[in-house]
């Protein structure tokens, strides 16, 4: 039996209707290097979405590999309750220095980071004697992960529908997504209107609200929905005024994806919590963290055990994962990646001109190392059919609904950019034919 067939039998793949794999074969990846994935037959595919947005500097980066090899010989894992180790301490110090949020709590995936931020926020208010502040606000079309708590702030019906009875759904306020602006309304005006809606909600409900959670600048899972940084500035002001935490979910947009190391920095604000994962280890190990302020930390610091944050995961602060994250930060220090990415992005944007001007493409947008194109089609199978057509072109791409997007590793060079832009257009023509 082939690896693909054995996988269909034994592995329940994520975010998939397994029956569709009767006709759409899995991609059996044998190895990867740089932007390329190699299948078991030796055919290569350009990883145009950085393996679900996690990869930054290409697969098999020598600096991260060397760090992991050294670390595995020294210490692969030790529990973090009652123990500590150099990788977790150094990583926490560095993340604190980069964000101004000096207390790092760890888990292994993004959804757990969301859970932690929500629990910490509500527990903070409880420790202050304001236990009634236990509800949350999320944005329309927001995505913060798929565990039951994270689903409570995830406004994507397809992911939530089946679990309705399990989820304590949070309030949803209008999305500043620039595409949702009324005709003639600019992105910044739309952001202001949405902030007014947030204000109206907070005015009535602030007494029971612990936190507002947002994906700064880009709601990726919503279809690379970009908003004006003005929204974040106004949200920060409103959160201060109404005593509500601001949680920045930078799981997808952190680590340079939007053109600054962290997306919220483009608005010049400081959140109360920052959730990080995905690019944190450069796409090598499962790790997430929630960073928070002295104010939040101090509210838990007490003689009474129950006032502590009694949350844990077995692999919290795993040394291998922390070492991979440190190696990733070291790569950022080796050169000015934001400047290099601006040049890389300008090159790919120019190569995308035929795609951007295609008769059936709308709302082209680009920010940092992110590109998105909405395809005018009513075909509900567009994403699946496009994915298959792209594979034929040697590209791994997975549109979100009718939004085709690129989120390539930062190391993508000129000829690889050309392969991506030209292959994506050819796949579009095949899909629409
Ligand atoms: C991917 C993602 C998550 C969830 O992370 P997982 O590791 O998949 O659980 C949460 N928030 C955002 C913005 C994401 O993109």
CSV table of C-alpha atoms and ligand atoms in Angstrom, one decimal:
chain,number,residue,atom,x,y,z
A,1,UNK,CA,0.0,0.0,0.0
A,2,UNK,CA,1.3,3.5,-0.8
A,3,UNK,CA,2.1,6.0,1.9
A,4,UNK,CA,-0.8,8.1,0.7
A,5,UNK,CA,-3.2,5.1,1.0
A,6,UNK,CA,-1.9,4.2,4.4
A,7,UNK,CA,-2.3,7.8,5.5
A,8,UNK,CA,-5.9,7.8,4.4
A,9,UNK,CA,-6.5,4.6,6.5
A,10,UNK,CA,-4.6,5.5,9.7
A,11,UNK,CA,-4.3,9.3,9.9
A,12,UNK,CA,-7.2,11.6,10.4
A,13,UNK,CA,-6.0,14.8,8.7
A,14,UNK,CA,-6.8,18.2,10.1
A,15,UNK,CA,-9.3,20.7,8.6
A,16,UNK,CA,-10.3,18.1,6.0
A,17,UNK,CA,-13.4,16.2,4.9
A,18,UNK,CA,-11.5,12.9,4.6
A,19,UNK,CA,-13.9,11.6,1.8
A,20,UNK,CA,-12.5,14.3,-0.5
A,21,UNK,CA,-9.2,12.5,-0.5
A,22,UNK,CA,-10.9,9.7,-2.5
A,23,UNK,CA,-10.4,12.0,-5.5
A,24,UNK,CA,-7.8,14.6,-4.3
A,25,UNK,CA,-4.6,12.7,-3.3
A,26,UNK,CA,-2.6,13.8,-0.3
A,27,UNK,CA,0.8,15.2,-1.0
A,28,UNK,CA,3.3,12.8,0.5
A,29,UNK,CA,6.3,15.0,1.5
A,30,UNK,CA,9.6,13.3,1.9
A,31,UNK,CA,11.9,16.2,2.6
A,32,UNK,CA,12.1,20.0,2.3
A,33,UNK,CA,14.7,22.6,1.7
A,34,UNK,CA,14.3,26.4,1.4
A,35,UNK,CA,11.0,27.2,-0.2
A,36,UNK,CA,10.7,23.7,-1.7
A,37,UNK,CA,8.9,20.6,-0.6
A,38,UNK,CA,9.9,17.3,-2.3
A,39,UNK,CA,7.4,14.5,-2.6
A,40,UNK,CA,8.2,10.8,-2.3
A,41,UNK,CA,8.7,10.7,-6.1
A,42,UNK,CA,11.2,13.5,-6.0
A,43,UNK,CA,8.9,16.1,-7.6
A,44,UNK,CA,9.2,19.5,-5.9
A,45,UNK,CA,6.5,22.0,-4.9
A,46,UNK,CA,7.0,25.6,-3.9
A,47,UNK,CA,5.6,26.1,-0.4
A,48,UNK,CA,3.6,29.3,-1.2
A,49,UNK,CA,1.8,29.4,2.2
A,50,UNK,CA,4.8,28.6,4.4
A,51,UNK,CA,3.3,25.3,5.6
A,52,UNK,CA,0.2,27.0,7.2
A,53,UNK,CA,2.0,30.2,7.9
A,54,UNK,CA,4.6,28.9,10.2
A,55,UNK,CA,7.8,29.0,8.1
A,56,UNK,CA,9.9,32.2,8.0
A,57,UNK,CA,13.4,31.5,6.6
A,58,UNK,CA,12.8,28.4,4.5
A,59,UNK,CA,12.8,24.7,5.4
A,60,UNK,CA,15.9,23.2,6.9
A,61,UNK,CA,17.5,26.5,7.8
A,62,UNK,CA,21.1,25.6,8.9
A,63,UNK,CA,21.2,27.9,11.9
A,64,UNK,CA,18.0,26.4,13.4
A,65,UNK,CA,19.0,22.9,12.6
A,66,UNK,CA,22.4,23.3,14.3
A,67,UNK,CA,20.8,24.8,17.4
A,68,UNK,CA,18.3,21.9,17.7
A,69,UNK,CA,21.1,19.3,17.3
A,70,UNK,CA,23.1,21.0,20.0
A,71,UNK,CA,20.1,21.3,22.3
A,72,UNK,CA,18.9,17.7,21.9
A,73,UNK,CA,22.3,16.4,23.1
A,74,UNK,CA,22.0,18.7,26.1
A,75,UNK,CA,18.4,18.7,27.3
A,76,UNK,CA,15.4,17.7,25.3
A,77,UNK,CA,12.7,18.3,27.9
A,78,UNK,CA,12.1,19.0,31.6
A,79,UNK,CA,8.9,20.0,33.3
A,80,UNK,CA,8.6,23.8,33.8
A,81,UNK,CA,6.7,23.7,37.1
A,82,UNK,CA,9.4,24.0,39.7
A,83,UNK,CA,12.2,23.7,37.2
A,84,UNK,CA,13.8,26.1,34.7
A,85,UNK,CA,16.4,26.1,32.0
A,86,UNK,CA,18.5,28.5,29.9
A,87,UNK,CA,16.5,28.4,26.7
A,88,UNK,CA,13.2,29.3,28.3
A,89,UNK,CA,14.8,32.1,30.4
A,90,UNK,CA,16.7,33.6,27.5
A,91,UNK,CA,13.7,33.4,25.2
A,92,UNK,CA,11.4,35.1,27.7
A,93,UNK,CA,14.0,37.9,28.3
A,94,UNK,CA,14.4,38.5,24.6
A,95,UNK,CA,10.6,38.5,23.8
A,96,UNK,CA,10.2,40.9,26.8
A,97,UNK,CA,12.8,43.2,25.4
A,98,UNK,CA,11.3,43.1,21.9
A,99,UNK,CA,7.7,43.8,23.1
A,100,UNK,CA,7.9,45.6,26.4
A,101,UNK,CA,5.7,42.7,27.9
A,102,UNK,CA,8.1,41.1,30.3
A,103,UNK,CA,6.3,37.9,31.5
A,104,UNK,CA,6.0,35.0,29.2
A,105,UNK,CA,3.7,32.0,29.7
A,106,UNK,CA,4.1,29.0,27.3
A,107,UNK,CA,2.1,26.4,25.6
A,108,UNK,CA,2.5,24.4,22.4
A,109,UNK,CA,-0.1,25.8,19.9
A,110,UNK,CA,-1.9,28.9,19.0
A,111,UNK,CA,-5.3,27.9,20.3
A,112,UNK,CA,-3.8,27.2,23.7
A,113,UNK,CA,-2.3,30.7,23.7
A,114,UNK,CA,-5.8,32.1,23.1
A,115,UNK,CA,-7.2,30.0,25.9
A,116,UNK,CA,-4.4,31.3,28.2
A,117,UNK,CA,-4.9,34.9,27.3
A,118,UNK,CA,-8.6,34.7,27.9
A,119,UNK,CA,-8.3,32.8,31.2
A,120,UNK,CA,-5.6,35.1,32.4
A,121,UNK,CA,-7.6,38.2,31.6
A,122,UNK,CA,-10.7,37.0,33.4
A,123,UNK,CA,-8.7,35.8,36.3
A,124,UNK,CA,-7.0,39.1,36.6
A,125,UNK,CA,-10.3,40.9,37.0
A,126,UNK,CA,-11.4,38.3,39.5
A,127,UNK,CA,-8.2,38.8,41.5
A,128,UNK,CA,-9.1,42.5,41.6
A,129,UNK,CA,-12.5,41.7,43.0
A,130,UNK,CA,-14.3,42.3,39.7
A,131,UNK,CA,-15.3,38.7,38.8
A,132,UNK,CA,-18.2,40.0,36.8
A,133,UNK,CA,-15.7,41.1,34.1
A,134,UNK,CA,-15.6,37.6,32.5
A,135,UNK,CA,-16.9,38.1,29.0
A,136,UNK,CA,-14.9,38.8,25.8
A,137,UNK,CA,-15.3,40.7,22.5
A,138,UNK,CA,-14.0,39.4,19.2
A,139,UNK,CA,-14.2,40.9,15.7
A,140,UNK,CA,-16.5,39.7,13.0
A,141,UNK,CA,-14.8,37.0,11.0
A,142,UNK,CA,-12.1,36.7,13.6
A,143,UNK,CA,-10.0,33.5,14.0
A,144,UNK,CA,-8.2,32.6,17.2
A,145,UNK,CA,-8.1,28.8,17.1
A,146,UNK,CA,-10.5,25.9,17.4
A,147,UNK,CA,-10.4,24.5,20.9
A,148,UNK,CA,-13.7,25.2,22.7
A,149,UNK,CA,-12.5,28.3,24.5
A,150,UNK,CA,-10.8,29.7,21.4
A,151,UNK,CA,-14.0,29.0,19.3
A,152,UNK,CA,-15.9,31.4,21.6
A,153,UNK,CA,-14.0,34.3,20.0
A,154,UNK,CA,-13.7,32.7,16.5
A,155,UNK,CA,-16.4,34.1,14.2
A,156,UNK,CA,-16.1,31.6,11.3
A,157,UNK,CA,-19.4,29.7,11.1
A,158,UNK,CA,-18.0,26.7,9.3
A,159,UNK,CA,-15.6,26.0,12.3
A,160,UNK,CA,-18.2,26.8,15.0
A,161,UNK,CA,-21.5,25.5,13.7
A,162,UNK,CA,-21.3,21.9,14.8
A,163,UNK,CA,-20.1,22.8,18.3
A,164,UNK,CA,-22.7,25.6,19.0
A,165,UNK,CA,-24.0,24.0,22.2
A,166,UNK,CA,-20.4,23.6,23.6
A,167,UNK,CA,-19.3,27.2,23.1
A,168,UNK,CA,-20.0,30.3,25.2
A,169,UNK,CA,-20.1,32.6,22.3
A,170,UNK,CA,-18.5,36.0,22.8
A,171,UNK,CA,-19.8,39.4,21.5
A,172,UNK,CA,-18.8,40.1,18.0
A,173,UNK,CA,-18.2,43.7,16.7
A,174,UNK,CA,-17.8,44.8,13.1
A,175,UNK,CA,-14.6,44.0,11.3
A,176,UNK,CA,-12.4,46.9,10.1
A,177,UNK,CA,-11.6,44.8,7.0
A,178,UNK,CA,-11.2,47.5,4.3
A,179,UNK,CA,-13.1,45.4,1.8
A,180,UNK,CA,-16.3,45.8,3.9
A,181,UNK,CA,-16.2,49.6,3.6
A,182,UNK,CA,-19.2,51.1,2.0
A,183,UNK,CA,-18.6,52.5,-1.5
A,184,UNK,CA,-16.6,55.7,-1.4
A,185,UNK,CA,-15.6,55.1,2.2
A,186,UNK,CA,-11.8,54.9,2.7
A,187,UNK,CA,-10.1,52.2,4.8
A,188,UNK,CA,-9.3,54.6,7.6
A,189,UNK,CA,-12.9,56.0,7.7
A,190,UNK,CA,-14.2,52.4,7.8
A,191,UNK,CA,-11.8,51.7,10.7
A,192,UNK,CA,-13.2,54.7,12.5
A,193,UNK,CA,-16.8,53.6,12.0
A,194,UNK,CA,-15.9,50.2,13.3
A,195,UNK,CA,-14.3,51.7,16.4
A,196,UNK,CA,-17.5,53.7,17.0
A,197,UNK,CA,-19.4,50.4,16.9
A,198,UNK,CA,-16.9,49.0,19.4
A,199,UNK,CA,-17.4,52.1,21.6
A,200,UNK,CA,-21.2,51.7,21.5
A,201,UNK,CA,-20.9,48.1,22.6
A,202,UNK,CA,-18.4,48.9,25.4
A,203,UNK,CA,-20.5,51.9,26.6
A,204,UNK,CA,-23.3,49.5,27.5
A,205,UNK,CA,-21.4,46.3,28.4
A,206,UNK,CA,-18.0,47.2,29.7
A,207,UNK,CA,-18.8,46.2,33.3
A,208,UNK,CA,-18.9,42.5,32.2
A,209,UNK,CA,-16.1,42.6,29.6
A,210,UNK,CA,-12.7,41.3,30.5
A,211,UNK,CA,-10.9,41.7,27.1
A,212,UNK,CA,-11.1,42.5,23.4
A,213,UNK,CA,-9.1,40.1,21.2
A,214,UNK,CA,-7.9,41.2,17.8
A,215,UNK,CA,-5.7,40.0,15.0
A,216,UNK,CA,-3.6,43.2,14.4
A,217,UNK,CA,-3.6,44.5,10.8
A,218,UNK,CA,-4.6,41.3,9.1
A,219,UNK,CA,-7.4,38.8,9.8
A,220,UNK,CA,-5.7,36.0,8.0
A,221,UNK,CA,-8.2,33.2,8.3
A,222,UNK,CA,-11.0,35.6,7.2
A,223,UNK,CA,-9.3,35.7,3.8
A,224,UNK,CA,-6.3,38.0,4.4
A,225,UNK,CA,-8.6,40.8,5.5
A,226,UNK,CA,-6.4,43.9,5.9
A,227,UNK,CA,-7.4,46.9,8.1
A,228,UNK,CA,-6.0,50.3,8.8
A,229,UNK,CA,-3.8,50.6,11.9
A,230,UNK,CA,-6.1,53.4,13.0
A,231,UNK,CA,-8.5,50.7,14.3
A,232,UNK,CA,-5.9,49.5,16.7
A,233,UNK,CA,-5.1,53.0,18.0
A,234,UNK,CA,-8.8,53.6,18.6
A,235,UNK,CA,-9.3,50.2,20.2
A,236,UNK,CA,-6.4,50.8,22.5
A,237,UNK,CA,-7.9,54.1,23.7
A,238,UNK,CA,-11.3,52.6,24.2
A,239,UNK,CA,-9.9,49.6,26.1
A,240,UNK,CA,-8.2,52.0,28.4
A,241,UNK,CA,-11.3,54.2,28.9
A,242,UNK,CA,-13.6,51.2,29.6
A,243,UNK,CA,-11.1,49.1,31.6
A,244,UNK,CA,-10.9,46.2,29.2
A,245,UNK,CA,-7.7,44.3,28.2
A,246,UNK,CA,-6.5,44.4,24.6
A,247,UNK,CA,-5.3,41.0,23.5
A,248,UNK,CA,-3.2,41.1,20.3
A,249,UNK,CA,-3.3,37.7,18.6
A,250,UNK,CA,-0.1,37.9,16.6
A,251,UNK,CA,0.0,34.1,16.0
A,252,UNK,CA,-0.2,34.6,12.2
A,253,UNK,CA,1.1,38.1,11.7
A,254,UNK,CA,4.0,38.2,14.2
A,255,UNK,CA,7.7,37.9,13.3
A,256,UNK,CA,7.8,40.2,10.3
A,257,UNK,CA,4.9,39.0,8.2
A,258,UNK,CA,3.3,42.4,7.9
A,259,UNK,CA,6.5,44.4,7.4
A,260,UNK,CA,7.3,45.1,11.1
A,261,UNK,CA,8.5,42.5,13.6
A,262,UNK,CA,5.0,42.6,15.2
A,263,UNK,CA,2.0,44.0,13.5
A,264,UNK,CA,0.6,46.1,16.4
A,265,UNK,CA,3.9,48.1,16.3
A,266,UNK,CA,2.6,49.8,13.1
A,267,UNK,CA,-0.1,51.4,15.2
A,268,UNK,CA,2.3,52.5,17.9
A,269,UNK,CA,0.3,50.8,20.7
A,270,UNK,CA,1.1,48.4,23.5
A,271,UNK,CA,-1.3,45.5,24.0
A,272,UNK,CA,-2.0,44.0,27.5
A,273,UNK,CA,-1.4,40.5,26.1
A,274,UNK,CA,0.4,39.3,23.0
A,275,UNK,CA,-0.2,35.7,21.7
A,276,UNK,CA,2.6,34.2,19.6
A,277,UNK,CA,3.1,30.9,17.9
A,278,UNK,CA,3.5,29.8,14.2
A,279,UNK,CA,6.6,31.7,13.2
A,280,UNK,CA,8.0,31.7,16.7
A,281,UNK,CA,10.2,28.7,16.0
A,282,UNK,CA,10.7,29.5,12.4
A,283,UNK,CA,8.4,26.7,11.5
A,284,UNK,CA,10.2,23.9,13.2
A,285,UNK,CA,8.7,23.1,16.6
A,286,UNK,CA,5.3,23.5,18.2
A,287,UNK,CA,5.5,26.4,20.6
A,288,UNK,CA,3.3,29.3,21.7
A,289,UNK,CA,3.5,32.0,24.3
A,290,UNK,CA,1.4,34.6,25.9
A,291,UNK,CA,3.3,37.8,26.9
A,292,UNK,CA,1.9,40.1,29.4
A,293,UNK,CA,2.5,43.2,31.5
A,294,UNK,CA,3.8,43.7,35.0
A,295,UNK,CA,0.3,45.0,36.0
A,296,UNK,CA,-1.3,41.7,35.0
A,297,UNK,CA,1.5,39.6,36.5
A,298,UNK,CA,1.4,41.5,39.8
A,299,UNK,CA,-2.3,40.8,40.2
A,300,UNK,CA,-1.5,37.1,40.5
A,301,UNK,CA,1.6,37.5,42.8
A,302,UNK,CA,0.3,36.6,46.2
A,303,UNK,CA,0.6,34.3,49.3
A,304,UNK,CA,-2.6,32.6,48.3
A,305,UNK,CA,-2.1,29.7,45.8
A,306,UNK,CA,-5.6,30.1,44.3
A,307,UNK,CA,-4.7,33.6,43.1
A,308,UNK,CA,-1.9,32.2,41.0
A,309,UNK,CA,-2.4,31.2,37.4
A,310,UNK,CA,-2.8,27.4,37.8
A,311,UNK,CA,-2.7,26.5,34.1
A,312,UNK,CA,-0.3,24.1,32.6
A,313,UNK,CA,0.6,21.8,29.7
A,314,UNK,CA,3.0,18.9,29.9
A,315,UNK,CA,5.3,20.4,27.4
A,316,UNK,CA,5.1,24.0,28.6
A,317,UNK,CA,8.4,25.8,27.7
A,318,UNK,CA,9.9,22.8,26.0
A,319,UNK,CA,13.7,23.4,25.7
A,320,UNK,CA,14.0,22.2,22.1
A,321,UNK,CA,11.2,24.5,21.0
A,322,UNK,CA,12.6,27.4,23.0
A,323,UNK,CA,16.0,26.8,21.5
A,324,UNK,CA,14.5,26.8,18.0
A,325,UNK,CA,12.8,30.1,18.8
A,326,UNK,CA,16.1,31.7,20.0
A,327,UNK,CA,17.8,30.5,16.8
A,328,UNK,CA,15.0,32.2,14.9
A,329,UNK,CA,15.4,35.5,16.7
A,330,UNK,CA,19.2,35.2,16.0
A,331,UNK,CA,18.5,34.9,12.3
A,332,UNK,CA,16.4,38.1,12.6
A,333,UNK,CA,19.5,39.8,14.1
A,334,UNK,CA,21.9,38.6,11.4
A,335,UNK,CA,20.5,41.0,8.9
A,336,UNK,CA,17.8,43.6,8.4
A,337,UNK,CA,15.0,41.3,7.3
A,338,UNK,CA,12.4,44.0,7.2
A,339,UNK,CA,14.4,45.9,4.6
A,340,UNK,CA,15.3,42.7,2.7
A,341,UNK,CA,11.6,41.6,2.7
A,342,UNK,CA,10.6,45.0,1.3
A,343,UNK,CA,12.8,44.3,-1.7
A,344,UNK,CA,11.6,40.7,-2.0
A,345,UNK,CA,8.0,41.9,-1.8
A,346,UNK,CA,8.4,44.6,-4.4
A,347,UNK,CA,9.8,42.0,-6.8
A,348,UNK,CA,7.0,39.5,-6.3
A,349,UNK,CA,4.4,42.3,-6.4
A,350,UNK,CA,5.7,43.3,-9.9
A,351,UNK,CA,5.6,39.7,-11.0
A,352,UNK,CA,2.0,39.5,-9.9
A,353,UNK,CA,0.8,42.3,-12.1
A,354,UNK,CA,-0.8,39.9,-14.7
A,355,UNK,CA,-2.6,38.2,-11.8
A,356,UNK,CA,-3.7,41.4,-10.1
A,357,UNK,CA,-5.1,42.7,-13.4
A,358,UNK,CA,-6.8,39.5,-14.4
A,359,UNK,CA,-10.4,40.1,-15.5
A,360,UNK,CA,-11.8,37.9,-12.7
A,361,UNK,CA,-9.5,39.2,-9.9
A,362,UNK,CA,-10.8,41.8,-7.4
A,363,UNK,CA,-9.4,43.6,-4.3
A,364,UNK,CA,-5.7,42.8,-4.8
A,365,UNK,CA,-3.9,43.6,-1.5
A,366,UNK,CA,-0.3,43.3,-0.3
A,367,UNK,CA,1.2,44.0,3.1
A,368,UNK,CA,4.7,42.9,4.1
A,369,UNK,CA,5.1,39.3,2.9
A,370,UNK,CA,1.4,38.7,2.3
A,371,UNK,CA,-0.5,38.9,-1.0
A,372,UNK,CA,-4.2,38.2,-1.6
A,373,UNK,CA,-6.5,38.3,-4.6
A,374,UNK,CA,-10.2,37.7,-4.5
A,375,UNK,CA,-11.5,35.7,-7.4
A,376,UNK,CA,-14.9,36.5,-8.8
A,377,UNK,CA,-16.5,33.1,-9.0
A,378,UNK,CA,-19.6,31.4,-7.5
A,379,UNK,CA,-18.0,28.0,-7.6
A,380,UNK,CA,-18.1,26.6,-4.1
A,381,UNK,CA,-15.4,24.1,-5.1
A,382,UNK,CA,-13.0,26.9,-6.3
A,383,UNK,CA,-10.5,26.5,-3.4
A,384,UNK,CA,-10.3,22.7,-3.8
A,385,UNK,CA,-10.0,22.8,-7.6
A,386,UNK,CA,-7.4,25.6,-7.5
A,387,UNK,CA,-5.3,23.7,-4.9
A,388,UNK,CA,-5.2,20.7,-7.3
A,389,UNK,CA,-4.4,22.9,-10.3
A,390,UNK,CA,-1.6,24.6,-8.4
A,391,UNK,CA,-0.1,21.3,-7.4
A,392,UNK,CA,0.1,20.5,-11.1
A,393,UNK,CA,2.1,23.7,-11.5
A,394,UNK,CA,4.5,22.7,-8.7
A,395,UNK,CA,2.9,25.0,-6.1
A,396,UNK,CA,1.4,24.4,-2.7
A,397,UNK,CA,-1.4,26.9,-2.4
A,398,UNK,CA,-4.7,26.6,-0.6
A,399,UNK,CA,-7.2,29.5,-1.3
A,400,UNK,CA,-9.5,30.5,1.6
A,401,UNK,CA,-13.0,30.4,-0.1
A,402,UNK,CA,-12.4,32.5,-3.2
A,403,UNK,CA,-9.4,34.3,-1.9
A,404,UNK,CA,-6.1,33.2,-3.5
A,405,UNK,CA,-3.2,34.2,-1.3
A,406,UNK,CA,0.6,33.9,-1.0
A,407,UNK,CA,2.5,33.8,2.3
A,408,UNK,CA,5.9,32.5,1.1
A,409,UNK,CA,9.0,32.0,3.2
A,410,UNK,CA,11.1,35.2,3.4
A,411,UNK,CA,14.0,33.6,1.5
A,412,UNK,CA,12.0,33.3,-1.7
A,413,UNK,CA,14.4,34.4,-4.5
A,414,UNK,CA,13.7,36.0,-7.9
A,415,UNK,CA,13.3,32.8,-10.0
A,416,UNK,CA,11.2,31.2,-7.2
A,417,UNK,CA,9.0,34.4,-7.1
A,418,UNK,CA,8.6,34.1,-10.9
A,419,UNK,CA,7.6,30.4,-10.6
A,420,UNK,CA,5.0,31.4,-7.9
A,421,UNK,CA,3.5,34.3,-9.8
A,422,UNK,CA,3.4,32.5,-13.2
A,423,UNK,CA,2.3,29.2,-11.8
A,424,UNK,CA,-0.5,30.8,-9.8
A,425,UNK,CA,-1.8,32.6,-12.9
A,426,UNK,CA,-1.7,29.4,-14.9
A,427,UNK,CA,-3.5,27.5,-12.2
A,428,UNK,CA,-6.1,30.3,-12.0
A,429,UNK,CA,-6.7,30.0,-15.8
A,430,UNK,CA,-7.1,26.3,-15.6
A,431,UNK,CA,-9.5,26.5,-12.6
A,432,UNK,CA,-11.7,29.1,-14.3
A,433,UNK,CA,-11.7,27.4,-17.7
B,1,LIG,C1,-3.4,29.7,13.4
B,1,LIG,C2,-4.0,30.7,14.3
B,1,LIG,C3,-4.4,30.4,15.6
B,1,LIG,C4,-4.4,29.0,16.1
B,1,LIG,O1,-3.1,28.4,16.2
B,1,LIG,P1,-3.0,26.8,16.2
B,1,LIG,O2,-1.6,26.6,16.5
B,1,LIG,O3,-3.4,26.4,14.8
B,1,LIG,O4,-3.9,26.3,17.3
B,1,LIG,C5,-4.9,31.4,16.4
B,1,LIG,N1,-4.9,32.7,15.9
B,1,LIG,C6,-4.5,33.0,14.7
B,1,LIG,C7,-4.6,34.5,14.3
B,1,LIG,C8,-4.0,32.1,13.8
B,1,LIG,O5,-3.7,32.4,12.6
